[in-house]
Short mmCIF file of N, CA and C in Angstrom, two decimals:
data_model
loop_
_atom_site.label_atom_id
_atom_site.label_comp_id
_atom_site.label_asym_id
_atom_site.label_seq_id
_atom_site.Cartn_x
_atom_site.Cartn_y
_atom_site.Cartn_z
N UNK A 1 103.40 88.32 89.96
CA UNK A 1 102.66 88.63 88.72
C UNK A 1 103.59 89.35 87.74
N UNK A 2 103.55 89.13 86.51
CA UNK A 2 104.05 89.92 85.35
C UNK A 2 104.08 91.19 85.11
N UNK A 3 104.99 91.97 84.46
CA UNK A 3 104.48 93.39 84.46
C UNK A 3 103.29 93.79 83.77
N UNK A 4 103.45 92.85 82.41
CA UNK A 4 102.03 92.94 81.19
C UNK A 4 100.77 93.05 82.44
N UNK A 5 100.83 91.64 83.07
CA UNK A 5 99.30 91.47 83.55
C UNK A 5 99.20 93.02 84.79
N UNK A 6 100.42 93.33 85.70
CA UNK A 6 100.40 94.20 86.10
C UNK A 6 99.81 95.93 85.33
N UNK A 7 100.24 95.82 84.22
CA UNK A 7 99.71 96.80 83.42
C UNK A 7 98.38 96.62 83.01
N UNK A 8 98.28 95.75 82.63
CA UNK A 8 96.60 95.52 82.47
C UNK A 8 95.82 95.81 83.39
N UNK A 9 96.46 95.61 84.54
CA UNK A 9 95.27 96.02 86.00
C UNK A 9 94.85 97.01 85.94
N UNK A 10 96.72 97.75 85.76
CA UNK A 10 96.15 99.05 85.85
C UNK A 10 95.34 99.87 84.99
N UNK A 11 95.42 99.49 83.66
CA UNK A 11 94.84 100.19 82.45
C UNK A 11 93.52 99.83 82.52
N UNK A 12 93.10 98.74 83.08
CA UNK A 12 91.57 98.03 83.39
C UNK A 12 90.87 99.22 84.60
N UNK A 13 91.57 99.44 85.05
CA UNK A 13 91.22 100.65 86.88
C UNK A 13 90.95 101.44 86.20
N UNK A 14 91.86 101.97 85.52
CA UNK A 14 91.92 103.90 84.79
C UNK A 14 90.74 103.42 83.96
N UNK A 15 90.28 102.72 83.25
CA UNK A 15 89.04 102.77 82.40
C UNK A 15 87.72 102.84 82.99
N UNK A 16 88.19 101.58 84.17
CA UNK A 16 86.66 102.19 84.91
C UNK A 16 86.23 103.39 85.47
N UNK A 17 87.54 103.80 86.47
CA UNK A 17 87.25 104.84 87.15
C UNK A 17 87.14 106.35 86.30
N UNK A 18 87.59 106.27 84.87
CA UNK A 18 87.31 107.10 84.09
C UNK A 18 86.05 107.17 83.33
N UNK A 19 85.16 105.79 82.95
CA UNK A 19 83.84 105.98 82.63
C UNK A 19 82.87 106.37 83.38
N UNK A 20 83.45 105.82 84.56
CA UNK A 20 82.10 105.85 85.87
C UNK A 20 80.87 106.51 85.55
N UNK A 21 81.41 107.66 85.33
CA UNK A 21 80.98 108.78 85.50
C UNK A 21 79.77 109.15 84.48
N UNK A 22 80.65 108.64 83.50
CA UNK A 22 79.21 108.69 82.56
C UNK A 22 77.95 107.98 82.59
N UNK A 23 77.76 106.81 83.49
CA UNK A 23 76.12 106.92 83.28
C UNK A 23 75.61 107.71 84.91
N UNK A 24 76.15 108.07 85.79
CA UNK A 24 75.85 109.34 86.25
C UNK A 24 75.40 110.76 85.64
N UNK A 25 76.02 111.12 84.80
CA UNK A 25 75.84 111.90 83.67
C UNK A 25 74.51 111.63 82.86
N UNK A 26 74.84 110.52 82.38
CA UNK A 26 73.31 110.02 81.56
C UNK A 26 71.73 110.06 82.25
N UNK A 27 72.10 109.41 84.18
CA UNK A 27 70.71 109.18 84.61
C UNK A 27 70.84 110.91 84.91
N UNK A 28 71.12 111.28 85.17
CA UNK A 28 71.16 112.97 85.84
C UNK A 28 70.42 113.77 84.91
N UNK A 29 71.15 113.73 83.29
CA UNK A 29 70.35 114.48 82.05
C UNK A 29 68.92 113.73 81.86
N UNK A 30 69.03 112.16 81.91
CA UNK A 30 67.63 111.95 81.73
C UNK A 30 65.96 111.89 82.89
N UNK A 31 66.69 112.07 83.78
CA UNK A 31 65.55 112.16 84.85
C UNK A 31 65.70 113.48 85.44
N UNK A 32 66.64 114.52 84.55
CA UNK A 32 66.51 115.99 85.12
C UNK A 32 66.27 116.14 86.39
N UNK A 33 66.90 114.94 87.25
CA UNK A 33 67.05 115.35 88.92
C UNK A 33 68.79 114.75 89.19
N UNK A 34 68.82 115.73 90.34
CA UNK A 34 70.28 115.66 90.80
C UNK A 34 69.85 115.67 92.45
N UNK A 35 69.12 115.73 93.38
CA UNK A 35 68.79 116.20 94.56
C UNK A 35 69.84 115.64 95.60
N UNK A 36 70.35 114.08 94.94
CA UNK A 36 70.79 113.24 96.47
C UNK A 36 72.57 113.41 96.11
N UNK A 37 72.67 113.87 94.74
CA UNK A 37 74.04 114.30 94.65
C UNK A 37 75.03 115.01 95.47
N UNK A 38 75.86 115.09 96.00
CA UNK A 38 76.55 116.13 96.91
C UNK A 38 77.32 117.33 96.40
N UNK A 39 77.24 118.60 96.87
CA UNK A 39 77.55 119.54 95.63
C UNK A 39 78.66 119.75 96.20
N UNK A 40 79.48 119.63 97.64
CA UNK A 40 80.66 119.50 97.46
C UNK A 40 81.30 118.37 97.11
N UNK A 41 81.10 117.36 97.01
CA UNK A 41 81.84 115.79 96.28
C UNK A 41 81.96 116.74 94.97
N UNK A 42 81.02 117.19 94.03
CA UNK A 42 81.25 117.48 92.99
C UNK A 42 82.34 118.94 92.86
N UNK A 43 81.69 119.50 93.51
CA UNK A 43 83.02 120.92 93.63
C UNK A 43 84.66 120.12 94.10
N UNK A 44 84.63 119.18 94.78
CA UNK A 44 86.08 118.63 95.30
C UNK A 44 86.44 118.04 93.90
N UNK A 45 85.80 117.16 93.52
CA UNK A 45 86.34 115.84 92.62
C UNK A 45 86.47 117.15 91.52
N UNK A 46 85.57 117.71 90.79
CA UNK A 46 85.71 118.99 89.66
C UNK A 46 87.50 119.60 89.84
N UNK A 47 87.83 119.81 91.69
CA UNK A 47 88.65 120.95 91.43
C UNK A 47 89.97 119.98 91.52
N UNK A 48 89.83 118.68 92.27
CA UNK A 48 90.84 117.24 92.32
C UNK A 48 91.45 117.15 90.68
N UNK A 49 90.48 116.70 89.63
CA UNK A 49 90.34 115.82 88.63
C UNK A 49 91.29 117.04 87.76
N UNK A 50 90.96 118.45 88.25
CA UNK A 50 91.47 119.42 87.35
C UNK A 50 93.02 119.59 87.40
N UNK A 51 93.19 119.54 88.91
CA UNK A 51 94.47 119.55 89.17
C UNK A 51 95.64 118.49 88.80
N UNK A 52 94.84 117.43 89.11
CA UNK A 52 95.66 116.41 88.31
C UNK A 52 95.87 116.47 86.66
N UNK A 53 94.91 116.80 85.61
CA UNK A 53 95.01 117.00 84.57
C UNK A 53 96.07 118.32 84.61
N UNK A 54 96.43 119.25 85.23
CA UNK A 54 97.50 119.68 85.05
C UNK A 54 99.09 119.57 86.00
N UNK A 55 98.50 118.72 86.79
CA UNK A 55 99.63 117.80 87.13
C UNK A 55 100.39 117.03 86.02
N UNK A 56 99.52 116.61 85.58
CA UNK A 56 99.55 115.31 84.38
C UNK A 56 100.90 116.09 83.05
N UNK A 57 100.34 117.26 82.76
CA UNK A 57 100.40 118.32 81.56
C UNK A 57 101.78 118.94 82.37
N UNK A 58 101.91 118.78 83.18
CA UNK A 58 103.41 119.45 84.08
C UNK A 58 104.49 118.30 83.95
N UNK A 59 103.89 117.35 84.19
CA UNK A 59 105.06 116.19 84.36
C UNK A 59 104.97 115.42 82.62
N UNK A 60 104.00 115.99 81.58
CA UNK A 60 104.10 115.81 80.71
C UNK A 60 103.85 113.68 80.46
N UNK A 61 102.82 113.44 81.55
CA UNK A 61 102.54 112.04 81.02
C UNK A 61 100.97 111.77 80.58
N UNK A 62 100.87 111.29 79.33
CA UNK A 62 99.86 111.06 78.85
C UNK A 62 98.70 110.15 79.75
N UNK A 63 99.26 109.09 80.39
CA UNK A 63 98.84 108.30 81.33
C UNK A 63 97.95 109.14 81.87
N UNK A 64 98.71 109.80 82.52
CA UNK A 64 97.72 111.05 83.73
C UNK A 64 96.64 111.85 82.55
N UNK A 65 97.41 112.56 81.70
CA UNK A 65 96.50 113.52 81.48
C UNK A 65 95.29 112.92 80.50
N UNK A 66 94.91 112.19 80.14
CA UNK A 66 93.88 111.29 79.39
C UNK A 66 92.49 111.36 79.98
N UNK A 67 93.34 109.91 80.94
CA UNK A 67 92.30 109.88 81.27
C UNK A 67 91.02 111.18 82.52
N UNK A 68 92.48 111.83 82.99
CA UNK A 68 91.86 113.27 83.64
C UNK A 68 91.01 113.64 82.60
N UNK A 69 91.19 113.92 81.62
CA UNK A 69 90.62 114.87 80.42
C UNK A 69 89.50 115.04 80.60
N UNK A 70 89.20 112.87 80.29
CA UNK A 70 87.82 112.72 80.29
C UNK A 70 86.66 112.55 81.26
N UNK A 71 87.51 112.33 82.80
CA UNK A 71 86.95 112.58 83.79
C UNK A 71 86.76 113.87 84.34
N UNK A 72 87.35 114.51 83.60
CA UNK A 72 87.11 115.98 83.96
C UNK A 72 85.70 116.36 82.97
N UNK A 73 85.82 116.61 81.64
CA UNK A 73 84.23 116.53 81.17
C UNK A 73 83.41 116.34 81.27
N UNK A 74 83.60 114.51 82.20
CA UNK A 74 82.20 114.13 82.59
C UNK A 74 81.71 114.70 84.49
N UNK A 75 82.93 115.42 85.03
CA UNK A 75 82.18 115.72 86.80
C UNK A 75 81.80 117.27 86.18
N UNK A 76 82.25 117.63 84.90
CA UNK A 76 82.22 119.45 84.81
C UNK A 76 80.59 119.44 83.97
N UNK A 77 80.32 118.45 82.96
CA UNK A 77 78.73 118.43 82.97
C UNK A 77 77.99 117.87 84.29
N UNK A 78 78.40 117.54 85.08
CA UNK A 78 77.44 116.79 86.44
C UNK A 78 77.33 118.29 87.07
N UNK A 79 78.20 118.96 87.11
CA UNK A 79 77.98 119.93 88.07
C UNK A 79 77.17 120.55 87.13
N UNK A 80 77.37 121.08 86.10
CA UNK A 80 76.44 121.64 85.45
C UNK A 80 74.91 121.60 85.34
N UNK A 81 75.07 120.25 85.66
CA UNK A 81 73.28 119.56 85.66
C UNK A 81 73.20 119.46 87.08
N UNK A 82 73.67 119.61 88.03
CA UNK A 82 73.21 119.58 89.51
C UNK A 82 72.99 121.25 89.50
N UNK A 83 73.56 122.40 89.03
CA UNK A 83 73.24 123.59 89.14
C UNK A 83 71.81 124.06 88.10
N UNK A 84 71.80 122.90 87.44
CA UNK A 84 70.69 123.67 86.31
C UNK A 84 69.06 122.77 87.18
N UNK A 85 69.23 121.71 87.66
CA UNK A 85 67.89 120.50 88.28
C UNK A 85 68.67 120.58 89.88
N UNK A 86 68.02 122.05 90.43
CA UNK A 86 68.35 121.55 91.60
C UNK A 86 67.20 120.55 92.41
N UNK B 1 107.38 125.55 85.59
CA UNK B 1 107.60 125.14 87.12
C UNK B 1 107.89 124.72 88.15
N UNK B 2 108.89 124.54 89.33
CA UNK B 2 109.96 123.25 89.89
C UNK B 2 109.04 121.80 90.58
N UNK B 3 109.83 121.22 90.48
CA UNK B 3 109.68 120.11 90.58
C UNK B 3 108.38 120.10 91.95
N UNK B 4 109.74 120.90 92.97
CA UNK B 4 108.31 120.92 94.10
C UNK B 4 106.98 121.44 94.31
N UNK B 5 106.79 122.87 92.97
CA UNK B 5 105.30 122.87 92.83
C UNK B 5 104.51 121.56 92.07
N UNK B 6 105.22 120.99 91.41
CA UNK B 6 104.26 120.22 90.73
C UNK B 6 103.94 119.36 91.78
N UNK B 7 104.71 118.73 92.30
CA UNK B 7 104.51 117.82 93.76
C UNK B 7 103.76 117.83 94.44
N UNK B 8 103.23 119.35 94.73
CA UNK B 8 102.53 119.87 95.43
C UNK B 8 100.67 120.00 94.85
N UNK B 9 101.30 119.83 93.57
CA UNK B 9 99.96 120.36 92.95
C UNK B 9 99.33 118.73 92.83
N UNK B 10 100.17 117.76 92.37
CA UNK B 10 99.92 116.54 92.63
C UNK B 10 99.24 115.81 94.00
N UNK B 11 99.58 116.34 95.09
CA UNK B 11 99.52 115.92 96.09
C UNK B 11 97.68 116.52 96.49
N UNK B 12 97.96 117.82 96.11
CA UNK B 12 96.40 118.49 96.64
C UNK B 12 95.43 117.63 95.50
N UNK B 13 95.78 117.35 94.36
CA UNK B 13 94.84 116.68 93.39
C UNK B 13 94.50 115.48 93.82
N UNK B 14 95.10 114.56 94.65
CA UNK B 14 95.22 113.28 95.28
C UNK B 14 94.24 113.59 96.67
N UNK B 15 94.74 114.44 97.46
CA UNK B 15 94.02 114.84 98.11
C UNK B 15 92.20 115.19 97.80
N UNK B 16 92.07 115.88 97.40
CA UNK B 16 90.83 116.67 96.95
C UNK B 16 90.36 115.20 96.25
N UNK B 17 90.32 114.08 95.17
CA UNK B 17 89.75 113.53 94.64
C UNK B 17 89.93 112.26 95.79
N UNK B 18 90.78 112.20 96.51
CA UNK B 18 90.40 111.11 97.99
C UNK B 18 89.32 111.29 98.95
N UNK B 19 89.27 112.62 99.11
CA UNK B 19 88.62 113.25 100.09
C UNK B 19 86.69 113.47 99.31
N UNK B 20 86.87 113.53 98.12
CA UNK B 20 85.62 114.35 97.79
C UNK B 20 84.54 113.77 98.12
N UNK B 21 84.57 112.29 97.94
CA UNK B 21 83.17 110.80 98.15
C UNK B 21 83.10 111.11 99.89
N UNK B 22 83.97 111.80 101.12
CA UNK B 22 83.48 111.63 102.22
C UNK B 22 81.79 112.55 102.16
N UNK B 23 81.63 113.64 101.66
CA UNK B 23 80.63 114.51 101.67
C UNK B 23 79.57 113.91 100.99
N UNK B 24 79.39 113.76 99.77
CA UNK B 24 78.36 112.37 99.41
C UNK B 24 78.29 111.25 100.55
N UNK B 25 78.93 110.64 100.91
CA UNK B 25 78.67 109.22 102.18
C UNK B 25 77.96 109.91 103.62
N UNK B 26 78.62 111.67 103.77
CA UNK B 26 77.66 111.98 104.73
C UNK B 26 76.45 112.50 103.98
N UNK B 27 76.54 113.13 103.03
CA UNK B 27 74.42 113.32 102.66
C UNK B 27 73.91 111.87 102.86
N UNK B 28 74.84 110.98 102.30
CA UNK B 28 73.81 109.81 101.61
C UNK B 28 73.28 109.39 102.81
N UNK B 29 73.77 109.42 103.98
CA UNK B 29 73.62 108.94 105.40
C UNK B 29 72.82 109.84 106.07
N UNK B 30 73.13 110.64 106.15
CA UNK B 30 72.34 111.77 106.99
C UNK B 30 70.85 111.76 106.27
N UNK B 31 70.52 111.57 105.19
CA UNK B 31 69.39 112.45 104.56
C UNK B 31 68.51 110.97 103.97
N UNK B 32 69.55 109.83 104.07
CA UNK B 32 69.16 108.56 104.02
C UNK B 32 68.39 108.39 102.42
N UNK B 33 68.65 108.81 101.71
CA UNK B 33 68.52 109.23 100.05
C UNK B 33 69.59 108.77 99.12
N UNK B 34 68.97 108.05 98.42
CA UNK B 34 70.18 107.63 97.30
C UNK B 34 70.01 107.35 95.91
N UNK B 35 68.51 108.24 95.22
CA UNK B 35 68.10 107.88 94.21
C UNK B 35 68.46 108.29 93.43
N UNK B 36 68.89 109.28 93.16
CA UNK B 36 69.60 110.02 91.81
C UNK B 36 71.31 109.80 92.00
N UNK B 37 71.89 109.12 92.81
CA UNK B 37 72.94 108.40 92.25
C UNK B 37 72.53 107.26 91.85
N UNK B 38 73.61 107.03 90.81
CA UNK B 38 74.00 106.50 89.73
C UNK B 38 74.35 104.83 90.29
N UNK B 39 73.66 103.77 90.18
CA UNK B 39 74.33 102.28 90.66
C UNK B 39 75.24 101.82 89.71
N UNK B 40 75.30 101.73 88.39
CA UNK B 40 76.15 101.82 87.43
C UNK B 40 77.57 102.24 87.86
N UNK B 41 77.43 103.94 88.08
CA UNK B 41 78.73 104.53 88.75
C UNK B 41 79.45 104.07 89.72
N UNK B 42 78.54 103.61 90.88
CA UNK B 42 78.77 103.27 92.13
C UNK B 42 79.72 101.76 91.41
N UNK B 43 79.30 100.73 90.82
CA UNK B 43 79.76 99.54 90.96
C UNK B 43 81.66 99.67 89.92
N UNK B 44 80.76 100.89 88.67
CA UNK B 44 82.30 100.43 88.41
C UNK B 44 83.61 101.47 88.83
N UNK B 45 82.80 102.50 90.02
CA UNK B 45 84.21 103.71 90.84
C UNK B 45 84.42 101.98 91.48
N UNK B 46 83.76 101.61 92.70
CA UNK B 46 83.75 100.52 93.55
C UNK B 46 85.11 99.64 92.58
N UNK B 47 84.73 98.91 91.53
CA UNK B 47 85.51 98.15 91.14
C UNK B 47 86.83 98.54 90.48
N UNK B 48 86.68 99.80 90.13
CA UNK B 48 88.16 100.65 89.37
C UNK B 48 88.77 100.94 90.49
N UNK B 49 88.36 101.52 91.67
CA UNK B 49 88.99 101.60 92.46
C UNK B 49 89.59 100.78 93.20
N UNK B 50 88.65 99.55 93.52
CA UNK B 50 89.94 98.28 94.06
C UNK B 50 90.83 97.96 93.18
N UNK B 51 90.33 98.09 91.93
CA UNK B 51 91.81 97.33 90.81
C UNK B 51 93.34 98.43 91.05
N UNK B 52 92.44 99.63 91.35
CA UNK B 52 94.15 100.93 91.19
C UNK B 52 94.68 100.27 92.62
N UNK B 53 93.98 99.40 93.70
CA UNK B 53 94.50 99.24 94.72
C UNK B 53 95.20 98.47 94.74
N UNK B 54 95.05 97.17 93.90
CA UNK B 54 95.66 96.17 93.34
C UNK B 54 96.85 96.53 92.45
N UNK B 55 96.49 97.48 91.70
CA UNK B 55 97.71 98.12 90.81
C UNK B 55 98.89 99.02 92.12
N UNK B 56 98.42 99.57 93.17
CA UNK B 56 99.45 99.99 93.66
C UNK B 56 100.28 98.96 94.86
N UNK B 57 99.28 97.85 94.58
CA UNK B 57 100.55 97.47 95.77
C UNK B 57 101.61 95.93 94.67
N UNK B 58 100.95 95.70 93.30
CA UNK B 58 101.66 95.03 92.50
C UNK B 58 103.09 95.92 92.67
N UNK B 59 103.14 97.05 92.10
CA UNK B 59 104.27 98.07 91.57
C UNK B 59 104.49 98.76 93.39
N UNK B 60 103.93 97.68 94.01
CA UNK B 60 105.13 98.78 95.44
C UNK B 60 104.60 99.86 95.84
N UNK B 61 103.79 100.67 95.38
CA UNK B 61 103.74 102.31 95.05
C UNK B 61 102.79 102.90 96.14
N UNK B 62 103.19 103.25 97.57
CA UNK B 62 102.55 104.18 98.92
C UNK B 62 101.17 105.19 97.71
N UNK B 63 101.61 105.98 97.38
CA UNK B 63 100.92 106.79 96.52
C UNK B 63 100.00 106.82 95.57
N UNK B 64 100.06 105.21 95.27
CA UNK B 64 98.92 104.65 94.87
C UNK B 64 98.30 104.35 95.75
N UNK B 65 98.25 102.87 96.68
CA UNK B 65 97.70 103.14 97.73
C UNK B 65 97.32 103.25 98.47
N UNK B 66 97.89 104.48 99.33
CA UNK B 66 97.39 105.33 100.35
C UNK B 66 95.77 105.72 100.27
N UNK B 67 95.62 106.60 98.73
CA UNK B 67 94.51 107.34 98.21
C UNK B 67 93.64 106.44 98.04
N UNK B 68 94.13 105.12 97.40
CA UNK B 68 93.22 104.18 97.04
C UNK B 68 92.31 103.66 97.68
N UNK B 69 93.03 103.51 98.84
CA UNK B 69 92.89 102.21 99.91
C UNK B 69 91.64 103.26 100.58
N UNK B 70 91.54 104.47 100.90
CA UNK B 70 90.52 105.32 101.31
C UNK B 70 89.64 105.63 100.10
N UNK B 71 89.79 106.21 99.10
CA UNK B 71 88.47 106.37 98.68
C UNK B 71 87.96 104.61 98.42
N UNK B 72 88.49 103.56 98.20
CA UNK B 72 87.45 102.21 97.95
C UNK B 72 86.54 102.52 99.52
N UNK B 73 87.05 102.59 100.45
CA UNK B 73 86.29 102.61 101.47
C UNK B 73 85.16 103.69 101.75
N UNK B 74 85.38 104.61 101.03
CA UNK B 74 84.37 105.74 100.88
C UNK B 74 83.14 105.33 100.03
N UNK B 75 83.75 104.87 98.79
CA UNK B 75 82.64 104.14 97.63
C UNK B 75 82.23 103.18 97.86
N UNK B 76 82.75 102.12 99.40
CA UNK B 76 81.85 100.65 99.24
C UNK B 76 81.17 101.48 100.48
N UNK B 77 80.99 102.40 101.49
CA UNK B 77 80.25 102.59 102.17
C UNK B 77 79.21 102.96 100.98
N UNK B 78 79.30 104.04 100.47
CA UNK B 78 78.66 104.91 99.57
C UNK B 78 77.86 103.64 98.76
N UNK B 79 78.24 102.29 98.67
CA UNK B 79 77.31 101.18 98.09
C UNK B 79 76.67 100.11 98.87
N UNK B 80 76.63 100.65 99.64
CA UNK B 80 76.22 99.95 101.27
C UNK B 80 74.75 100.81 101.34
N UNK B 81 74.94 102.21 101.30
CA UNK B 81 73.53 103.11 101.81
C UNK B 81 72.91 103.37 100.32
N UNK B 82 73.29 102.98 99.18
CA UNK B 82 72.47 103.17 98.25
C UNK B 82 72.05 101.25 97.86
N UNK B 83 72.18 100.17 98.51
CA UNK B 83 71.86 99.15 98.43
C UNK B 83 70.67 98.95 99.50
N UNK B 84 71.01 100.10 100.66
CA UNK B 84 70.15 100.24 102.16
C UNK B 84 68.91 101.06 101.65
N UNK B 85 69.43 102.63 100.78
CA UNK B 85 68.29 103.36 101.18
C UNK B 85 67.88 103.28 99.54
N UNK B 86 66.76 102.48 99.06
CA UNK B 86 66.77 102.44 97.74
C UNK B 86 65.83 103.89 96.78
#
């Protein structure tokens, strides 16, 4: 395979695995329940997603730190809404 | 900071966001509950995550994955018991 299409894979992965999250986020705020959520998945992935975003910010690649950014916003409101609808 | 903290800090971030979906796959199992996750989430972690798997073995890359290759298996169980326990 090509590098282009090789890059595309990857830039196709990082998008999903960086939205995911948001309609988790969405059903969570709109049905104000979180019950079957796991509050350490969320404490791990919260303290994972963070570290890498300054992994990212250490080794100074945008790649990394992006899409962390935004996966970090969206597990740091989940926890938020699993602590507020227990 | 040297090279080998960042390495390090990289490595626990890889860690911690590989590891975090095992604790969700045991609630989801144990407590046999899966309504307030997200199917949306589930299909496109599930599918971002096979593509980074695809992306790490295009580019060669253990470190891609290693991590990969375990959490897809965490998230297709994790879409196995929320397809089981509706």
């Amino acid at each position: 395979m090509d590098v282009l299409s090789t890059e595309w894979i990857g830039s196709i992965a990082g998008v999903l695995t960086t939205v995911s999250f948001l309609p988790q986020v969405y059903q969570a705020w709109k049905t104000k329940s979180t019950e079957t959520i796991s509050m350490p998945m969320l404490i791990m992935m919260t303290s994972g997603v963070f570290l890498w975003l300054v992994y990212g910010i250490l080794i100074n690649q945008m790649p990394v730190i992006i899409p962390n950014f935004f996966t970090l916003l969206s597990v740091f409101v989940l926890l938020r809404l699993k602590l507020k609808f227990k």
